[in-house]
Amino acid sequence: MAYLVLARKYRPQRFEDVVKQDHITKALSNALTSGRLAHAILLSGPRGTGKTTIARILAKCVNCESGPTATPCNTCSSCLEITSGHAADVFEIDGASNNKVDNIREIRENAHYMPAHSPYKIYIIDEVHMLSDSAFNALLKILEEPPSHVKFFFATTEPNKIPITILSRCQRHDCRRVDIDAIIDHMAHLCQQEAIDISREALTIIGREADGSIRDALSLLDLVITSVSGPIGMEQIMDVLGGLDRQSLFEMSQAVFDRDAGKVIDIIDRLYDRGQHMVKLFSEFIEHFRNLLVVKLGGGPRILTNVPEFEQQAMHEQIREIPKIRINQILDQLFKEETSVRFSAQPRLAMEMAFFRILQMPPAVSIDTLIEKMDAFRKGFSEASAHVNSPGTVQKEYSGESELQKSAFNSAPAIPAIPTNISPGASPSSQPDIPVSKISEKDQPGYSTPGSEKKTSPGEEKEPDAVKESGPQKPFSSTPETDSATADPDEPAALSWKNILAVMALEQPSLKSCFSESTARKPAPDALDIAFTATQFNINFAQKPGNLDLLQSICNRYFGKEIKISFSPRLLETNTSRMKKKEARLLETEALSHPVVEEAMKLFNGKIVEIKLLQEA
Ligand SMILES: [Zn+2]
């Protein structure tokens, strides 16, 4: 017997065998069982998704000797004739080659005669959109008043080319693209029946190449089976199809994440040798990074393009440590470079240059991370200078500058005095007068200037543990006005809040800046409600767990007990463009006067080139 290609040998003969078009087969089955099958049915959809197959099964359903039924027997003479393509009452017409008005006229004339020995005369017109205008007009005539023994089943890949007058007389069903996992499963099932040893990775390559078409997948599978003897793995598939192996994609993304230029060149070189089309390869890379970003953003398998299930795990693994902003940055750059690769006379060179530019991009850091880093840096520096300034080391020499400090400052001349130098145990003369007194006078009206610090409260001395060891960061704990470690219970909430902000300014300036427009009230003795107006970014930043903890700790220390903190944030209005501009200006001023920015400028001896308003993620 002559060899039958897989697509023909395994062409579905029943509705339940059709892959992934349940929405259509169910609707048609229901129509058949309830006796409401339309006289003209249009099946549209991408090539190789089962349109003609469904039309043939439908013909069997209608003409089966036990029919009309949703489950044709496939054994009666009518079913067998349809399967073999020799049925006297089923006419399969190719619309592309029979597109003239005369062809349709012939159909019209024939249609009026009764079927030979089946209940219905069935016309299956494939690629019906190819009919000429006059042919469509001729067809319209018979669709308007069809004889009761005639059914029309149309199939098309381009329903948009069919006149609306025809469309409105057909019941339309749209076939969907078949997802890659379904294609792979289907091929695996057939290979099992054919006793063909083929790896799932190899099937994945075929599935990707097929791009949603079952028929294409089976044709490629046929090609591979006939070309390879013995077990079929990745290597054999690569030899036959010359497709891109998935491993290379993952290697490439890893090399880009590692900024390994040598590896990138190696991979491109290897794929070039293998005969890969460079422009297509670049598109594959873009799609791969797009899928990685989708995975990073938590997107489900449905929105991943051509990614089989087992690869999604590998994607998760690869990007676990990579920030999404970095993947986004790479994808963005790949898109920008696409035109240069596509239209280059030397696409390989263009692709290499594109990847070089991507590797040279400075790592993108989210503003959150930046602020955290600056704070950490600042804190580290404060601690270092506090250590330098601590009693027992060089504290007594502070009338001038300690040698240690001098040397520290000499090595970094631009570093300014950090306001957190106050140490509770330090003598008044040891207080650097600039930042602390400034803060004390301006922001801490409830507190005396450091000059009166001698009267360190007994309560504090008794309980040094109650106040955390890092003394320099708690100016209030050493002030005489609160005669114990706790604040005066009668103190107005506004004053307490002002003092707390002053401490926050020392401990984490970026957090304090979130509360630039804020008030506080005490709904209960152990509760503090903070109302503040800020941008969405600032509101989010203030309520980040780490920052919340810090605020909690400052408040607890200040009041000497556990305080319940609640927020009443109010978003800065951004409705109109005027408000937006105003907010932008506000942000700009905020950025410019932000202590971290100021400090960064001093530390790195920098200048502000541009202030960009970034969209919040
Ligand atoms: Zn039958």
Coordinates of C-alpha atoms and ligand atoms in Angstrom, one line a residue:
M1 CA 0.0 0.0 0.0
A2 CA 1.3 3.5 -0.8
Y3 CA 2.7 5.5 2.0
L4 CA 0.2 7.9 3.5
V5 CA 1.6 11.0 5.1
L6 CA 0.7 11.4 8.7
A7 CA -1.6 14.4 8.1
R8 CA -3.8 12.2 5.9
K9 CA -3.4 8.9 7.7
Y10 CA -4.4 10.5 11.0
R11 CA -7.0 12.9 9.7
P12 CA -9.7 13.1 12.4
Q13 CA -12.8 11.1 11.4
R14 CA -15.0 12.1 14.4
F15 CA -15.5 15.4 16.1
E16 CA -13.8 14.2 19.3
D17 CA -10.6 13.6 17.3
V18 CA -10.3 17.2 16.2
V19 CA -7.5 19.0 18.1
K20 CA -8.4 22.0 20.2
Q21 CA -11.5 23.2 18.3
D22 CA -14.0 22.1 20.9
H23 CA -16.0 25.3 20.7
I24 CA -16.9 24.5 17.1
T25 CA -17.4 20.8 17.4
K26 CA -19.7 21.2 20.4
A27 CA -21.8 23.8 18.7
L28 CA -22.2 21.7 15.6
S29 CA -22.9 18.5 17.6
N30 CA -25.7 20.4 19.4
A31 CA -27.1 21.7 16.1
L32 CA -27.1 18.2 14.7
T33 CA -28.8 16.5 17.7
S34 CA -31.4 19.2 17.9
G35 CA -32.0 19.1 14.1
R36 CA -31.1 22.8 13.7
L37 CA -28.1 22.6 11.4
A38 CA -27.9 25.7 9.2
H39 CA -27.9 25.2 5.4
A40 CA -24.7 27.2 4.9
I41 CA -21.8 27.0 7.4
L42 CA -18.6 29.0 7.1
L43 CA -15.5 27.8 8.8
S44 CA -12.7 30.3 9.1
G45 CA -9.3 30.3 10.7
P46 CA -5.6 30.0 10.1
R47 CA -4.3 27.3 7.8
G48 CA -3.9 23.8 9.1
T49 CA -6.3 24.2 12.1
G50 CA -9.0 21.8 10.9
K51 CA -11.5 23.7 8.8
T52 CA -11.8 21.2 5.9
T53 CA -11.5 18.3 8.3
I54 CA -14.5 19.6 10.3
A55 CA -16.4 20.2 7.0
R56 CA -15.9 16.6 6.0
I57 CA -16.9 15.2 9.4
L58 CA -19.9 17.4 9.2
A59 CA -20.8 15.9 5.8
K60 CA -20.6 12.4 7.3
C61 CA -22.7 13.5 10.2
V62 CA -25.4 14.7 7.8
N63 CA -25.3 11.8 5.3
C64 CA -24.4 8.8 7.5
E65 CA -26.9 6.0 7.1
S66 CA -27.7 6.3 10.8
G67 CA -27.8 10.0 10.6
P68 CA -28.2 12.9 10.9
T69 CA -26.0 12.3 13.9
A70 CA -23.2 14.0 15.8
T71 CA -21.3 10.7 15.9
P72 CA -21.1 9.2 12.3
C73 CA -20.5 5.5 12.2
N74 CA -17.6 5.6 9.8
T75 CA -18.5 2.1 8.7
C76 CA -21.6 2.6 6.4
S77 CA -21.0 3.0 2.7
S78 CA -21.8 6.7 2.8
C79 CA -19.2 7.4 5.6
L80 CA -16.6 5.2 3.8
E81 CA -17.2 7.0 0.5
I82 CA -16.8 10.4 2.1
T83 CA -13.6 9.2 3.9
S84 CA -12.2 8.0 0.6
G85 CA -13.3 11.2 -1.3
H86 CA -15.6 9.4 -3.7
A87 CA -19.0 10.2 -2.4
A88 CA -21.5 10.8 -5.2
D89 CA -23.4 13.5 -3.2
V90 CA -20.5 15.3 -1.6
F91 CA -18.7 17.8 -3.8
E92 CA -15.4 19.2 -2.7
I93 CA -14.6 22.3 -4.7
D94 CA -11.4 24.3 -4.5
G95 CA -12.5 27.9 -4.6
A96 CA -9.1 29.1 -5.9
S97 CA -9.3 27.2 -9.1
N98 CA -13.1 27.2 -9.6
N99 CA -13.5 30.9 -8.9
K100 CA -15.4 31.9 -12.1
V101 CA -19.1 32.7 -12.4
D102 CA -19.6 29.7 -14.7
N103 CA -18.3 27.3 -12.1
I104 CA -20.8 28.6 -9.6
R105 CA -23.6 28.5 -12.2
E106 CA -22.9 24.9 -12.8
I107 CA -23.2 24.2 -9.1
R108 CA -26.5 26.1 -9.1
E109 CA -27.9 24.1 -11.8
N110 CA -26.8 20.8 -10.3
A111 CA -28.0 21.6 -6.9
H112 CA -31.6 21.5 -8.0
Y113 CA -31.4 17.8 -8.8
M114 CA -32.1 15.4 -5.9
P115 CA -29.1 13.6 -4.3
A116 CA -28.2 10.2 -5.8
H117 CA -28.6 8.1 -2.7
S118 CA -28.0 10.2 0.4
P119 CA -30.3 12.5 2.3
Y120 CA -28.4 15.7 1.3
K121 CA -26.3 17.1 -1.6
I122 CA -23.3 18.7 0.1
Y123 CA -21.0 21.3 -1.4
I124 CA -17.7 21.9 0.4
I125 CA -16.0 25.0 -1.1
D126 CA -12.5 25.5 0.2
E127 CA -10.8 28.9 0.1
V128 CA -14.1 30.4 -0.7
H129 CA -12.7 33.9 -0.5
M130 CA -11.0 33.4 -3.8
L131 CA -14.3 33.5 -5.8
S132 CA -14.7 36.4 -8.1
D133 CA -17.4 39.1 -7.5
S134 CA -19.7 37.7 -10.1
A135 CA -19.2 34.2 -8.8
F136 CA -20.2 35.5 -5.3
N137 CA -23.3 37.1 -6.8
A138 CA -24.2 33.8 -8.4
L139 CA -23.6 32.0 -5.1
L140 CA -25.8 34.5 -3.3
K141 CA -28.7 33.6 -5.4
I142 CA -28.7 30.0 -4.3
L143 CA -27.9 30.8 -0.7
E144 CA -31.0 33.0 -0.5
E145 CA -33.3 30.2 -1.5
P146 CA -31.5 26.9 -1.3
P147 CA -33.3 23.6 -2.1
S148 CA -34.0 21.8 1.1
H149 CA -31.7 18.9 0.2
V150 CA -28.6 21.1 -0.2
K151 CA -26.0 22.0 2.4
F152 CA -23.0 24.4 1.8
F153 CA -19.9 24.1 3.9
F154 CA -17.4 26.9 3.2
A155 CA -13.8 27.1 4.5
T156 CA -11.6 30.2 4.4
T157 CA -8.4 31.6 5.8
E158 CA -9.5 35.2 5.0
P159 CA -13.2 35.7 5.9
N160 CA -12.6 39.5 5.6
K161 CA -12.5 39.0 1.8
I162 CA -16.0 37.5 1.7
P163 CA -18.8 39.9 0.8
I164 CA -21.0 40.8 3.7
T165 CA -24.1 39.6 1.8
I166 CA -22.7 36.1 1.7
L167 CA -21.4 36.3 5.3
S168 CA -24.8 37.3 6.6
R169 CA -26.4 34.1 5.1
C170 CA -23.8 31.7 6.7
Q171 CA -23.4 30.5 10.2
R172 CA -19.8 31.3 10.9
H173 CA -17.4 29.3 13.1
D174 CA -13.9 30.5 13.8
C175 CA -11.1 27.9 14.2
R176 CA -8.4 28.9 16.7
R177 CA -4.7 28.6 16.4
V178 CA -3.6 25.5 18.1
D179 CA -1.3 26.1 21.1
I180 CA 2.1 24.5 21.1
D181 CA 1.5 22.1 24.0
A182 CA -1.5 20.7 22.2
I183 CA 0.5 20.3 19.0
I184 CA 3.3 18.6 20.8
D185 CA 0.9 16.2 22.7
H186 CA -0.8 15.4 19.4
M187 CA 2.5 14.6 17.7
A188 CA 3.7 12.6 20.7
H189 CA 0.5 10.5 20.5
L190 CA 1.0 9.8 16.8
C191 CA 4.6 8.9 17.2
Q192 CA 3.7 6.5 19.9
Q193 CA 1.2 4.8 17.5
E194 CA 3.8 4.7 14.8
A195 CA 6.5 3.4 17.2
I196 CA 8.8 6.3 16.4
D197 CA 11.4 7.2 19.0
I198 CA 11.5 11.0 19.2
S199 CA 12.4 13.3 22.2
R200 CA 10.0 15.9 23.5
E201 CA 12.6 18.6 22.9
A202 CA 12.7 17.6 19.2
L203 CA 8.9 17.8 19.1
T204 CA 9.0 21.2 20.6
I205 CA 11.2 22.5 17.8
I206 CA 8.7 21.1 15.3
G207 CA 5.8 22.6 17.3
R208 CA 7.4 26.0 17.2
E209 CA 8.1 25.9 13.5
A210 CA 4.5 24.9 12.9
D211 CA 3.3 28.1 14.5
G212 CA -0.2 26.9 15.4
S213 CA -0.9 24.7 12.4
I214 CA -1.4 21.0 13.0
R215 CA -1.0 20.2 9.3
D216 CA 2.3 22.0 9.1
A217 CA 3.5 20.2 12.3
L218 CA 2.6 16.8 10.8
S219 CA 4.3 17.7 7.5
L220 CA 7.5 18.6 9.3
L221 CA 7.3 15.5 11.4
D222 CA 6.9 13.5 8.2
L223 CA 10.0 15.1 6.8
V224 CA 12.0 14.4 9.9
I225 CA 10.8 10.8 10.2
T226 CA 11.7 10.0 6.5
S227 CA 15.1 11.8 6.8
V228 CA 16.4 10.2 10.0
S229 CA 16.9 6.6 10.8
G230 CA 16.9 5.6 14.5
P231 CA 16.0 7.7 17.5
I232 CA 15.3 11.4 16.8
G233 CA 16.8 13.9 19.2
M234 CA 17.7 17.6 19.1
E235 CA 20.7 17.1 16.9
Q236 CA 18.9 15.2 14.2
I237 CA 16.1 17.8 14.2
M238 CA 18.6 20.6 13.9
D239 CA 20.2 18.9 10.9
V240 CA 16.9 18.4 9.1
L241 CA 15.1 21.6 10.0
G242 CA 18.0 23.9 10.7
G243 CA 15.7 25.4 13.4
L244 CA 16.9 27.3 16.4
D245 CA 17.4 25.1 19.4
R246 CA 15.8 26.4 22.6
Q247 CA 19.1 25.8 24.5
S248 CA 20.7 28.5 22.5
L249 CA 18.0 31.0 23.4
F250 CA 18.6 30.3 27.1
E251 CA 22.3 30.4 26.7
M252 CA 22.0 33.8 25.0
S253 CA 19.8 35.3 27.7
Q254 CA 22.2 34.0 30.3
A255 CA 25.2 35.5 28.5
V256 CA 23.4 38.9 28.3
F257 CA 22.5 38.8 32.0
D258 CA 26.1 37.9 32.8
R259 CA 27.4 40.6 30.4
D260 CA 29.6 38.0 28.8
A261 CA 30.4 39.5 25.4
G262 CA 32.6 36.5 24.4
K263 CA 29.8 34.1 25.0
V264 CA 27.4 36.2 23.0
I265 CA 29.7 36.2 20.0
D266 CA 30.2 32.5 20.3
I267 CA 26.5 31.8 20.3
I268 CA 25.9 34.0 17.3
D269 CA 28.8 32.4 15.5
R270 CA 27.6 28.9 16.2
L271 CA 24.1 29.7 15.0
Y272 CA 25.4 31.4 11.9
D273 CA 27.5 28.4 11.0
R274 CA 24.4 26.3 11.4
G275 CA 22.7 28.3 8.7
Q276 CA 20.4 30.3 10.9
H277 CA 18.7 33.3 9.2
M278 CA 20.1 36.2 11.2
V279 CA 17.0 38.5 11.0
K280 CA 14.7 35.6 12.1
L281 CA 17.2 34.8 14.8
F282 CA 17.0 38.3 16.2
S283 CA 13.2 38.1 16.2
E284 CA 13.5 34.9 18.2
F285 CA 15.7 36.6 20.7
I286 CA 13.2 39.4 21.1
E287 CA 10.4 36.9 21.6
H288 CA 12.5 35.0 24.1
F289 CA 13.2 38.2 26.2
R290 CA 9.6 39.2 25.9
N291 CA 8.5 35.8 27.3
L292 CA 11.1 36.2 30.1
L293 CA 9.6 39.5 31.0
V294 CA 6.1 38.1 30.9
V295 CA 7.2 35.3 33.3
K296 CA 8.9 37.9 35.6
L297 CA 5.8 39.9 35.7
G298 CA 3.9 36.8 36.7
G299 CA 2.1 36.2 33.4
G300 CA 0.4 32.9 32.9
P301 CA 1.2 30.3 30.2
R302 CA -1.7 31.6 28.0
I303 CA 0.1 34.9 27.2
L304 CA 3.5 33.2 26.6
T305 CA 4.2 32.9 22.9
N306 CA 5.3 29.4 21.7
V307 CA 6.6 28.3 25.1
P308 CA 5.9 24.7 26.1
E309 CA 5.2 24.0 29.7
F310 CA 8.5 22.4 30.7
E311 CA 10.4 25.5 29.5
Q312 CA 8.5 27.9 31.7
Q313 CA 10.2 26.4 34.8
A314 CA 13.6 27.0 33.2
M315 CA 12.5 30.6 32.6
H316 CA 11.6 31.0 36.2
E317 CA 14.9 29.7 37.2
Q318 CA 16.9 31.9 34.9
I319 CA 15.3 35.2 35.9
R320 CA 14.9 34.6 39.6
E321 CA 17.7 36.9 40.5
I322 CA 17.3 39.3 37.6
P323 CA 15.3 42.5 38.4
K324 CA 12.4 43.1 36.0
I325 CA 13.7 46.5 35.2
R326 CA 16.9 44.9 33.7
I327 CA 14.9 42.6 31.5
N328 CA 12.7 45.4 30.5
Q329 CA 15.7 47.5 29.6
I330 CA 17.2 44.7 27.5
L331 CA 13.9 44.1 25.7
D332 CA 13.5 47.8 25.1
Q333 CA 16.9 48.0 23.6
L334 CA 16.4 44.9 21.4
F335 CA 13.2 46.5 20.0
K336 CA 15.1 49.7 19.2
E337 CA 17.8 47.7 17.4
E338 CA 15.4 45.6 15.4
T339 CA 15.2 48.0 12.5
S340 CA 19.0 48.2 12.2
V341 CA 19.3 44.4 12.1
R342 CA 16.4 43.9 9.7
F343 CA 17.5 46.4 7.1
S344 CA 21.3 45.9 7.4
A345 CA 23.3 44.5 4.5
Q346 CA 25.2 42.6 7.2
P347 CA 22.6 41.5 9.7
R348 CA 25.1 39.4 11.6
L349 CA 27.4 42.3 12.3
A350 CA 24.4 44.5 13.1
M351 CA 23.2 41.9 15.6
E352 CA 26.5 41.7 17.3
M353 CA 26.7 45.4 17.6
A354 CA 23.2 45.5 19.0
F355 CA 24.2 43.0 21.7
F356 CA 27.4 44.9 22.5
R357 CA 25.4 48.1 23.0
I358 CA 23.0 46.2 25.3
L359 CA 25.9 44.7 27.3
Q360 CA 27.4 48.2 27.7
M361 CA 24.3 49.7 29.1
P362 CA 24.7 50.6 32.8
P363 CA 22.5 48.4 34.9
A364 CA 19.1 49.9 35.5
V365 CA 18.3 50.5 39.1
S366 CA 14.9 51.3 40.4
I367 CA 14.5 54.5 42.3
D368 CA 13.6 52.5 45.4
T369 CA 16.9 50.6 45.3
L370 CA 18.8 53.8 44.6
I371 CA 17.3 55.5 47.7
E372 CA 17.9 52.5 49.8
K373 CA 21.5 52.3 48.7
M374 CA 22.1 56.0 49.4
D375 CA 20.5 55.6 52.8
A376 CA 22.7 52.6 53.5
F377 CA 25.7 54.4 52.3
R378 CA 24.9 57.4 54.4
K379 CA 24.2 55.3 57.5
G380 CA 27.5 53.5 57.0
F381 CA 29.3 56.7 56.8
S382 CA 27.5 58.2 59.8
E383 CA 28.4 55.2 61.8
A384 CA 32.0 55.5 60.7
S385 CA 32.2 59.1 61.7
A386 CA 30.3 58.4 64.9
H387 CA 32.9 55.9 65.7
V388 CA 35.6 58.4 65.0
N389 CA 33.9 60.9 67.2
S390 CA 33.0 58.5 70.0
P391 CA 34.1 59.2 73.6
G392 CA 37.4 57.6 74.5
T393 CA 38.8 57.9 71.1
V394 CA 39.1 61.4 69.8
Q395 CA 36.2 63.1 71.4
K396 CA 38.2 65.5 73.6
E397 CA 40.1 66.9 70.7
Y398 CA 37.0 68.1 69.0
S399 CA 37.6 71.8 69.6
G400 CA 39.6 71.4 66.4
E401 CA 39.5 68.3 64.3
S402 CA 40.8 65.0 65.4
E403 CA 43.7 63.5 63.6
L404 CA 41.7 60.6 62.7
Q405 CA 38.9 62.7 61.3
K406 CA 41.4 64.8 59.5
S407 CA 42.9 61.8 57.8
A408 CA 39.4 60.5 57.1
F409 CA 38.4 63.7 55.6
N410 CA 41.7 64.1 53.7
S411 CA 41.0 60.9 51.9
A412 CA 37.6 62.1 50.9
P413 CA 37.8 65.9 50.9
A414 CA 34.3 66.5 49.5
I415 CA 32.5 64.7 52.3
P416 CA 30.6 67.0 54.5
A417 CA 30.1 66.8 58.2
I418 CA 27.2 64.5 58.8
P419 CA 24.6 65.8 61.2
T420 CA 24.3 62.5 63.1
N421 CA 27.5 63.1 65.0
I422 CA 25.8 64.0 68.2
S423 CA 26.5 61.5 70.8
P424 CA 24.6 61.6 74.1
G425 CA 27.7 61.1 76.2
A426 CA 29.7 63.7 74.4
S427 CA 30.5 66.9 76.2
P428 CA 28.9 70.1 74.9
S429 CA 32.1 71.2 73.5
S430 CA 32.3 68.1 71.4
Q431 CA 29.2 68.9 69.5
P432 CA 29.8 70.0 66.0
D433 CA 27.8 73.1 65.9
I434 CA 26.5 73.2 62.4
P435 CA 24.0 70.5 61.7
V436 CA 22.8 69.4 65.1
S437 CA 22.1 72.8 66.5
K438 CA 20.4 73.7 63.2
I439 CA 18.1 70.8 63.5
S440 CA 17.6 71.3 67.2
E441 CA 16.6 74.9 66.7
K442 CA 14.6 74.6 63.6
D443 CA 13.0 71.2 63.9
Q444 CA 13.0 70.4 67.6
P445 CA 11.4 73.3 69.4
G446 CA 10.6 70.9 72.3
Y447 CA 14.2 70.3 72.9
S448 CA 17.0 72.3 74.2
T449 CA 20.1 72.9 72.3
P450 CA 22.9 70.4 72.9
G451 CA 24.4 72.8 75.4
S452 CA 22.2 71.6 78.2
E453 CA 22.9 67.9 77.6
K454 CA 25.0 67.6 80.7
K455 CA 21.8 66.8 82.7
T456 CA 21.5 63.4 81.2
S457 CA 18.4 62.0 82.7
P458 CA 18.7 59.4 85.4
G459 CA 16.0 57.4 83.8
E460 CA 18.0 57.0 80.7
E461 CA 21.1 56.0 82.6
K462 CA 19.2 53.4 84.5
E463 CA 17.8 51.9 81.4
P464 CA 20.3 52.2 78.7
D465 CA 18.8 49.1 77.0
A466 CA 15.5 50.8 76.5
V467 CA 17.2 53.2 74.3
K468 CA 19.1 51.4 71.6
E469 CA 22.8 51.4 71.7
S470 CA 23.3 53.6 68.7
G471 CA 23.2 56.7 70.8
P472 CA 24.0 59.3 68.1
Q473 CA 20.6 58.7 66.4
K474 CA 18.4 59.7 69.3
P475 CA 18.8 63.4 70.2
F476 CA 15.6 63.4 72.2
S477 CA 16.6 60.6 74.4
S478 CA 19.3 62.7 75.9
T479 CA 17.4 65.9 76.2
P480 CA 16.6 67.3 79.7
E481 CA 13.1 68.4 79.0
T482 CA 11.7 65.0 78.9
D483 CA 12.9 64.1 82.3
S484 CA 12.7 60.4 81.6
A485 CA 13.2 58.4 78.4
T486 CA 9.6 59.0 77.5
A487 CA 7.9 62.0 76.2
D488 CA 5.6 64.2 78.2
P489 CA 2.1 62.5 78.0
D490 CA 0.5 66.0 77.8
E491 CA 2.7 67.1 74.9
P492 CA 0.6 68.1 71.9
A493 CA 0.7 65.6 69.1
A494 CA 1.9 68.1 66.7
L495 CA 4.9 68.8 68.7
S496 CA 5.7 65.1 69.3
W497 CA 5.4 64.6 65.5
K498 CA 7.7 67.5 64.8
N499 CA 10.3 65.9 67.1
I500 CA 9.9 62.5 65.6
L501 CA 10.4 64.0 62.2
A502 CA 13.6 65.6 63.4
V503 CA 14.9 62.3 64.5
M504 CA 13.8 60.7 61.2
A505 CA 15.7 63.4 59.3
L506 CA 18.8 62.2 61.0
E507 CA 18.1 58.5 60.7
Q508 CA 16.6 58.3 57.2
P509 CA 16.2 61.6 55.4
S510 CA 14.5 60.0 52.4
L511 CA 11.7 58.8 54.7
K512 CA 11.3 62.2 56.3
S513 CA 10.9 63.8 52.9
C514 CA 7.8 61.7 52.4
F515 CA 6.2 63.5 55.3
S516 CA 7.0 67.1 54.2
E517 CA 3.3 67.9 54.3
S518 CA 2.0 66.1 57.3
T519 CA 0.2 66.4 60.6
A520 CA -0.3 64.0 63.4
R521 CA -2.9 63.5 66.1
K522 CA -3.2 61.1 69.0
P523 CA -6.6 59.4 68.9
A524 CA -5.5 57.5 72.0
P525 CA -2.6 57.8 74.4
D526 CA -0.8 54.9 72.7
A527 CA -1.9 55.7 69.1
L528 CA -0.6 58.1 66.5
D529 CA -2.5 58.9 63.3
I530 CA -0.3 60.5 60.6
A531 CA -2.1 62.5 57.9
F532 CA 0.1 63.4 55.0
T533 CA -0.2 64.6 51.4
A534 CA 2.3 63.3 48.9
T535 CA 2.8 61.7 45.5
Q536 CA 1.8 58.1 45.0
F537 CA 5.5 57.2 45.0
N538 CA 6.1 58.9 48.4
I539 CA 3.0 57.2 49.8
N540 CA 4.2 53.8 48.7
F541 CA 7.7 54.5 49.9
A542 CA 6.5 55.6 53.4
Q543 CA 4.5 52.4 53.7
K544 CA 7.2 50.0 52.7
P545 CA 7.8 47.4 55.5
G546 CA 11.4 48.5 56.2
N547 CA 10.4 52.2 56.5
L548 CA 7.3 51.3 58.6
D549 CA 9.6 49.4 61.0
L550 CA 11.9 52.4 61.3
L551 CA 9.0 54.8 61.9
Q552 CA 7.6 52.4 64.5
S553 CA 10.9 52.1 66.3
I554 CA 11.4 55.9 66.4
C555 CA 7.8 56.4 67.8
N556 CA 8.2 53.6 70.3
R557 CA 11.5 55.1 71.5
Y558 CA 10.1 58.6 71.6
F559 CA 7.0 57.8 73.6
G560 CA 8.7 55.0 75.6
K561 CA 6.0 52.5 74.8
E562 CA 4.5 50.5 71.9
I563 CA 2.6 53.0 69.7
K564 CA -0.1 52.0 67.3
I565 CA 0.6 53.9 64.0
S566 CA -2.0 54.6 61.5
F567 CA -1.8 56.5 58.2
S568 CA -4.2 58.8 56.4
P569 CA -2.3 59.5 53.2
R570 CA -3.8 61.8 50.6
L571 CA -2.7 61.6 47.0
L572 CA -1.5 64.8 45.5
E573 CA -4.1 65.7 42.9
T574 CA -2.9 64.9 39.4
N575 CA -6.1 65.2 37.4
T576 CA -5.4 68.0 35.1
S577 CA -2.3 68.6 33.1
R578 CA -1.8 71.8 35.1
M579 CA -1.8 69.7 38.3
K580 CA 0.6 67.3 36.6
K581 CA 3.0 70.1 35.7
K582 CA 2.7 71.4 39.2
E583 CA 3.5 68.0 40.6
A584 CA 6.4 67.7 38.3
R585 CA 7.8 71.0 39.5
L586 CA 7.2 69.9 43.0
L587 CA 8.9 66.7 42.4
E588 CA 11.8 68.5 40.8
T589 CA 12.2 70.8 43.7
E590 CA 11.8 67.9 46.0
A591 CA 14.5 66.0 44.1
L592 CA 16.8 68.9 44.1
S593 CA 16.5 69.7 47.8
H594 CA 16.4 66.0 48.7
P595 CA 19.1 65.4 51.3
V596 CA 20.2 62.3 49.6
V597 CA 20.6 64.1 46.3
E598 CA 22.4 66.9 48.0
E599 CA 24.7 64.5 49.7
A600 CA 25.3 62.5 46.6
M601 CA 26.3 65.7 44.8
K602 CA 28.7 66.6 47.5
L603 CA 30.1 63.1 47.9
F604 CA 30.8 62.6 44.3
N605 CA 31.4 66.2 43.5
G606 CA 28.6 65.9 40.9
K607 CA 26.3 68.3 39.3
I608 CA 22.7 67.9 38.2
V609 CA 22.4 67.5 34.4
E610 CA 18.8 66.5 34.1
I611 CA 15.8 65.7 36.2
K612 CA 13.6 63.1 34.7
L613 CA 10.2 62.2 35.9
L614 CA 10.0 58.4 35.8
Q615 CA 6.7 56.6 35.6
E616 CA 6.1 54.7 38.7
A617 CA 6.2 51.0 38.1
Ligands
ZN1 ZN -22.1 6.1 8.6

